[in-house]
Short mmCIF file of C-alpha atoms in Angstrom, two decimals:
data_model
loop_
_atom_site.label_atom_id
_atom_site.label_comp_id
_atom_site.label_asym_id
_atom_site.label_seq_id
_atom_site.Cartn_x
_atom_site.Cartn_y
_atom_site.Cartn_z
CA UNK O 22 40.59 50.98 171.27
CA UNK O 23 42.64 50.74 168.22
CA UNK O 24 46.38 50.30 168.43
CA UNK O 25 49.01 51.54 166.08
CA UNK O 26 52.95 51.70 166.24
CA UNK O 27 54.78 54.91 165.61
CA UNK O 28 58.60 54.45 164.63
CA UNK O 29 61.33 56.97 165.43
CA UNK O 30 63.61 56.07 162.55
CA UNK O 31 67.08 54.83 163.27
CA UNK O 32 69.28 57.22 164.79
CA UNK O 33 72.91 57.40 164.03
CA UNK O 34 75.42 58.02 166.90
CA UNK O 35 78.80 59.06 165.59
CA UNK O 36 81.74 58.42 167.83
CA UNK O 37 85.49 58.91 167.63
CA UNK O 38 88.13 56.35 168.89
CA UNK O 39 91.83 56.93 168.93
CA UNK O 40 94.23 56.92 172.12
CA UNK O 41 91.51 58.76 173.93
CA UNK O 42 88.29 57.32 175.62
CA UNK O 43 85.39 56.89 173.26
CA UNK O 44 83.72 60.20 172.49
CA UNK O 45 80.12 60.88 171.49
CA UNK O 46 79.85 63.38 168.61
CA UNK O 47 76.36 63.61 167.17
CA UNK O 48 73.04 62.00 166.64
CA UNK O 49 71.28 62.11 163.39
CA UNK O 50 67.82 60.81 162.48
CA UNK O 51 67.28 58.76 159.45
CA UNK O 52 65.41 60.31 156.56
CA UNK O 53 62.78 57.65 156.26
CA UNK O 54 62.02 54.00 156.12
CA UNK O 55 63.15 53.18 152.56
CA UNK O 56 66.21 53.79 150.32
CA UNK O 57 68.80 56.51 151.11
CA UNK O 58 67.57 56.52 154.70
CA UNK O 59 70.93 56.22 156.39
CA UNK O 60 72.82 59.60 157.10
CA UNK O 61 76.35 59.77 155.92
CA UNK O 62 79.00 61.04 158.13
CA UNK O 63 82.69 61.36 157.72
CA UNK O 64 85.70 62.96 159.70
CA UNK O 65 87.92 65.36 157.77
CA UNK O 66 91.62 64.18 157.15
CA UNK O 67 92.87 66.83 159.49
CA UNK O 68 90.52 65.68 162.31
CA UNK O 69 88.86 68.91 162.75
CA UNK O 70 85.60 68.77 161.21
CA UNK O 71 82.53 66.43 160.90
CA UNK O 72 80.42 66.52 157.67
CA UNK O 73 76.97 64.71 157.74
CA UNK O 74 73.70 64.53 155.85
CA UNK O 75 70.71 65.36 158.05
CA UNK O 76 67.51 64.68 156.00
CA UNK O 77 67.73 67.39 153.28
CA UNK O 78 70.63 69.06 154.75
CA UNK O 79 74.54 68.87 154.54
CA UNK O 80 76.02 70.11 157.83
CA UNK O 81 79.49 70.82 158.94
CA UNK O 82 80.50 70.92 162.56
CA UNK O 83 83.73 70.99 164.53
CA UNK O 84 84.60 67.78 166.32
CA UNK O 85 85.83 69.59 169.52
CA UNK O 86 82.70 71.99 169.58
CA UNK O 87 82.29 75.33 167.86
CA UNK O 88 80.06 76.85 165.20
CA UNK O 89 77.83 74.49 163.01
CA UNK O 90 76.77 75.52 159.62
CA UNK O 91 74.74 74.32 156.75
CA UNK O 92 75.88 73.97 152.95
CA UNK O 93 73.19 74.54 150.37
CA UNK O 94 72.36 71.37 148.81
CA UNK O 95 71.94 70.74 145.07
CA UNK O 96 69.81 67.68 145.06
CA UNK O 97 66.94 66.16 146.92
CA UNK O 98 69.18 63.43 148.42
CA UNK O 99 72.91 62.98 149.29
CA UNK O 100 73.85 59.34 148.85
CA UNK O 101 77.52 59.67 149.03
CA UNK O 102 79.84 62.09 150.90
CA UNK O 103 83.78 62.10 151.01
CA UNK O 104 86.19 64.55 152.07
CA UNK O 105 89.10 65.61 149.59
CA UNK O 106 92.54 65.07 151.06
CA UNK O 107 93.11 68.87 151.97
CA UNK O 108 90.26 68.85 154.21
CA UNK O 109 89.11 72.06 152.58
CA UNK O 110 86.48 70.52 150.28
CA UNK O 111 83.80 67.84 150.37
CA UNK O 112 82.40 65.75 147.46
CA UNK O 113 79.01 64.53 147.24
CA UNK O 114 76.65 62.40 144.98
CA UNK O 115 73.26 63.77 144.85
CA UNK O 116 70.11 62.84 143.09
CA UNK O 117 66.93 64.66 142.55
CA UNK O 118 68.50 67.89 141.35
CA UNK O 119 69.91 69.19 138.07
CA UNK O 120 71.37 65.79 137.32
CA UNK O 121 75.10 66.86 137.74
CA UNK O 122 75.23 64.07 140.34
CA UNK O 123 78.79 65.01 141.84
CA UNK O 124 79.49 68.13 143.36
CA UNK O 125 82.32 69.87 145.09
CA UNK O 126 81.70 71.98 148.26
CA UNK O 127 84.46 74.56 149.40
CA UNK O 128 84.09 74.60 153.27
CA UNK O 129 85.62 78.09 153.54
CA UNK O 130 83.78 79.85 150.89
CA UNK O 131 80.69 77.74 151.03
CA UNK O 132 80.42 77.63 147.22
CA UNK O 133 79.50 74.58 145.27
CA UNK O 134 80.31 73.59 141.66
CA UNK O 135 79.64 70.51 139.76
CA UNK O 136 82.67 68.01 139.73
CA UNK O 137 84.00 67.58 136.24
CA UNK O 138 81.10 69.37 134.68
CA UNK O 139 82.73 68.89 131.22
CA UNK O 140 82.38 65.15 131.48
CA UNK O 141 79.10 63.42 130.44
CA UNK O 142 80.49 59.90 129.95
CA UNK O 143 83.59 58.00 130.75
CA UNK O 144 85.25 55.57 128.25
CA UNK O 145 87.78 52.76 128.16
CA UNK O 146 88.24 52.16 124.53
CA UNK O 147 90.67 49.18 125.13
CA UNK O 148 88.02 47.19 127.10
CA UNK O 149 85.24 48.67 125.25
CA UNK O 150 83.36 50.01 128.20
CA UNK O 151 81.44 53.13 128.37
CA UNK O 152 79.48 54.71 131.27
CA UNK O 153 77.25 57.67 131.87
CA UNK O 154 78.46 60.24 134.53
CA UNK O 155 75.78 59.23 136.73
CA UNK O 156 76.95 55.46 136.87
CA UNK O 157 80.27 56.51 138.54
CA UNK O 158 80.02 55.87 142.21
CA UNK O 159 82.11 55.80 145.42
CA UNK O 160 84.78 58.12 144.29
CA UNK O 161 88.17 58.03 146.36
CA UNK O 162 91.03 60.29 146.16
CA UNK O 163 94.75 59.34 146.77
CA UNK O 164 96.62 60.87 149.52
CA UNK O 165 98.25 63.35 147.37
CA UNK O 166 94.88 64.31 145.57
CA UNK O 167 96.37 63.53 142.05
CA UNK O 168 94.27 60.40 141.43
CA UNK O 169 90.77 59.31 141.82
CA UNK O 170 89.14 56.04 141.66
CA UNK O 171 85.33 55.16 141.31
CA UNK O 172 83.14 52.10 140.67
CA UNK O 173 80.56 51.50 137.97
CA UNK O 174 78.27 48.41 137.57
CA UNK O 175 77.43 47.14 134.13
CA UNK O 176 76.72 43.85 132.53
CA UNK O 177 76.34 42.19 135.80
CA UNK O 178 79.93 43.04 137.13
CA UNK O 179 81.77 46.05 138.80
CA UNK O 180 84.27 48.07 137.04
CA UNK O 181 86.90 49.96 138.97
CA UNK O 182 87.88 53.21 137.13
CA UNK O 183 91.17 55.29 137.57
CA UNK O 184 91.19 58.92 136.72
CA UNK O 185 93.33 61.91 137.17
CA UNK O 186 92.01 64.77 139.50
CA UNK O 187 90.64 66.67 136.49
CA UNK O 188 88.46 63.55 135.54
CA UNK O 189 90.57 62.79 132.42
CA UNK O 190 92.60 59.73 131.38
CA UNK O 191 90.20 57.31 132.51
CA UNK O 192 90.62 53.63 132.53
CA UNK O 193 89.15 50.42 133.92
CA UNK O 194 92.01 48.77 136.17
CA UNK O 195 89.80 45.98 137.65
CA UNK O 196 86.51 44.19 136.79
CA UNK O 197 85.02 41.71 139.20
CA UNK O 198 81.76 40.22 140.23
CA UNK O 199 81.39 42.84 142.80
CA UNK O 200 83.45 45.80 144.23
CA UNK O 201 82.57 48.00 147.18
CA UNK O 202 84.43 50.82 149.29
CA UNK O 203 87.58 51.16 147.31
CA UNK O 204 90.32 52.77 149.68
CA UNK O 205 93.95 53.95 148.91
CA UNK O 206 96.45 52.40 151.18
CA UNK O 207 98.68 55.46 152.26
CA UNK O 208 101.70 53.24 152.62
CA UNK O 209 101.97 52.18 149.07
CA UNK O 210 99.28 53.84 147.04
CA UNK O 211 97.54 50.37 146.15
CA UNK O 212 93.89 50.06 146.18
CA UNK O 213 91.99 47.99 148.62
CA UNK O 214 88.25 47.15 148.60
CA UNK O 215 85.50 44.67 149.40
CA UNK O 216 84.75 41.95 146.91
CA UNK O 217 82.30 39.25 146.76
CA UNK O 218 82.49 35.83 145.33
CA UNK O 219 79.83 33.16 145.59
CA UNK O 220 78.11 35.10 148.25
CA UNK O 221 81.01 35.69 150.61
CA UNK O 222 82.65 38.89 151.03
CA UNK O 223 86.54 39.58 151.43
CA UNK O 224 88.82 42.56 151.61
CA UNK O 225 91.41 42.46 148.78
CA UNK O 226 94.46 44.46 149.46
CA UNK O 227 95.25 45.41 145.84
CA UNK O 228 92.19 45.31 143.61
CA UNK O 229 94.29 45.75 140.42
CA UNK O 230 96.39 42.60 141.35
CA UNK O 231 94.33 39.37 141.02
CA UNK O 232 97.06 37.64 143.15
CA UNK O 233 97.21 40.05 145.98
CA UNK O 234 96.22 39.23 149.51
CA UNK O 235 92.56 38.48 150.49
CA UNK O 236 91.55 39.04 154.22
CA UNK O 237 88.63 36.55 154.59
CA UNK O 238 86.12 38.33 156.59
CA UNK O 239 82.47 38.60 155.67
CA UNK O 240 82.34 42.45 156.25
CA UNK O 241 79.65 44.83 155.91
CA UNK O 242 79.74 48.38 154.47
CA UNK O 243 82.92 50.72 154.09
CA UNK O 244 86.39 49.92 155.13
CA UNK O 245 89.28 52.40 155.99
CA UNK O 246 92.92 52.48 156.64
CA UNK O 247 95.03 53.96 159.55
CA UNK O 248 97.16 56.73 158.46
CA UNK O 249 100.22 54.62 158.32
CA UNK O 250 98.57 51.97 156.18
CA UNK O 251 99.19 49.13 158.82
CA UNK O 252 95.61 48.61 159.98
CA UNK O 253 92.37 48.11 158.18
CA UNK O 254 89.04 49.01 159.80
CA UNK O 255 85.91 46.92 158.79
CA UNK O 256 82.65 45.77 160.24
CA UNK O 257 81.15 42.41 160.40
CA UNK O 258 78.18 40.61 162.05
CA UNK O 259 78.58 38.61 165.24
CA UNK O 260 76.79 35.48 166.42
CA UNK O 261 73.72 37.62 167.31
CA UNK O 262 73.72 39.13 163.80
CA UNK O 263 74.66 42.61 165.22
CA UNK O 264 77.40 44.43 163.15
CA UNK O 265 80.49 45.24 165.15
CA UNK O 266 83.50 47.40 164.24
CA UNK O 267 86.89 45.50 164.01
CA UNK O 268 90.36 46.13 162.94
CA UNK O 269 92.97 44.03 161.27
CA UNK O 270 96.75 44.42 161.42
CA UNK O 271 98.61 43.92 158.45
CA UNK O 272 101.74 43.62 160.56
CA UNK O 273 100.66 41.00 163.04
CA UNK O 274 97.68 39.50 160.98
CA UNK O 275 95.57 39.76 163.99
CA UNK O 276 91.81 40.83 164.21
CA UNK O 277 90.50 43.01 167.19
CA UNK O 278 86.95 43.96 167.96
CA UNK O 279 86.82 47.70 168.71
CA UNK O 280 83.11 48.09 169.40
CA UNK O 281 80.53 46.04 171.11
CA UNK O 282 76.95 47.48 171.40
CA UNK O 283 73.38 46.02 171.10
CA UNK O 284 72.87 47.73 167.82
CA UNK O 285 75.05 48.03 164.47
CA UNK O 286 78.50 50.02 164.51
CA UNK O 287 79.94 50.53 161.05
CA UNK O 288 81.07 52.79 158.32
CA UNK O 289 84.51 53.86 159.68
CA UNK O 290 86.41 56.93 158.46
CA UNK O 291 89.81 57.96 159.70
CA UNK O 292 91.59 61.33 160.14
CA UNK O 293 95.38 61.85 159.84
CA UNK O 294 95.91 61.61 163.75
CA UNK O 295 94.51 58.10 163.93
CA UNK O 296 91.06 59.04 165.11
CA UNK O 297 88.32 56.66 163.89
CA UNK O 298 84.78 57.76 163.40
CA UNK O 299 81.98 55.27 163.15
CA UNK O 300 78.34 55.04 163.19
CA UNK O 301 76.05 53.37 165.74
CA UNK O 302 72.50 52.50 165.15
CA UNK O 303 69.92 53.32 167.79
CA UNK O 304 66.50 51.89 167.00
CA UNK O 305 63.44 52.90 168.86
CA UNK O 306 59.84 52.02 168.68
CA UNK O 307 56.81 53.90 170.49
CA UNK O 308 53.47 52.38 170.90
CA UNK O 309 50.65 54.68 171.14
CA UNK O 310 46.46 54.17 171.18
CA UNK O 311 43.55 55.92 169.95
CA UNK O 312 39.82 55.35 170.10
CA UNK O 313 38.67 53.56 167.23
CA UNK O 314 35.36 54.30 165.32
CA UNK O 315 32.89 51.14 165.68
CA UNK O 316 30.65 52.60 163.08
CA UNK O 317 31.17 51.74 159.46
CA UNK O 318 29.88 54.27 157.10
CA UNK O 319 27.53 53.14 154.33
#
């Protein structure tokens, strides 16, 4: 007998937490065993819809049940997915297509158009930094939708770009060794994000201000703010190296563990009613056996 192992790739369970008990939303299989395998999921700002990538699909479903529909993707893989503040449009970063990279999906009309199709590059003349359209990642819109930030990486550093909603008037407002997950604080419109220094990660509350407060947590993946800007949601590893979802109060300066599972819980997104959506890994292995051929062909 010859044994082999078949892997059912990590399944992502998306849940919602607020003032109500934990609510299961959806299970989505990974795309594969290598890069871009983790499905992206995000709750709309109005709390009504869930958007998620499922292999080669972009799917929208109602949080409380109802119709589910698929939007026609433009690339082979979606590697970033964000809702715009009005909850009417989705923005994705896709590869393997026509090389427009950033796309806007209108949920009502189901139409899709390239984002800022008139821009092929972005330039900060004062800092002498120029990037290609494809290098701008992790877009995040301000609450009123008038401004956008994104991250590029060049010359061994991360640059935080600020643009208007039309993708114009761009400038680099911060450059650090590493920046990830820029998020607008809805209470004061400052930009928080994950930074890394000498191998340790922290959350900096104002990326544009080098003297702003640092929250010393070695966090993993995206962060998110509560609607009033008084709480930050993040994930970090416990003593067993499992990633758990936490919150940090900017009022009491207290940390609280929100989830405790045998597998990772991470990637929070928050709606305007305070619901927090996060992902939970479920990893399963199946063992099978088949008869082996003892004869070796010559």
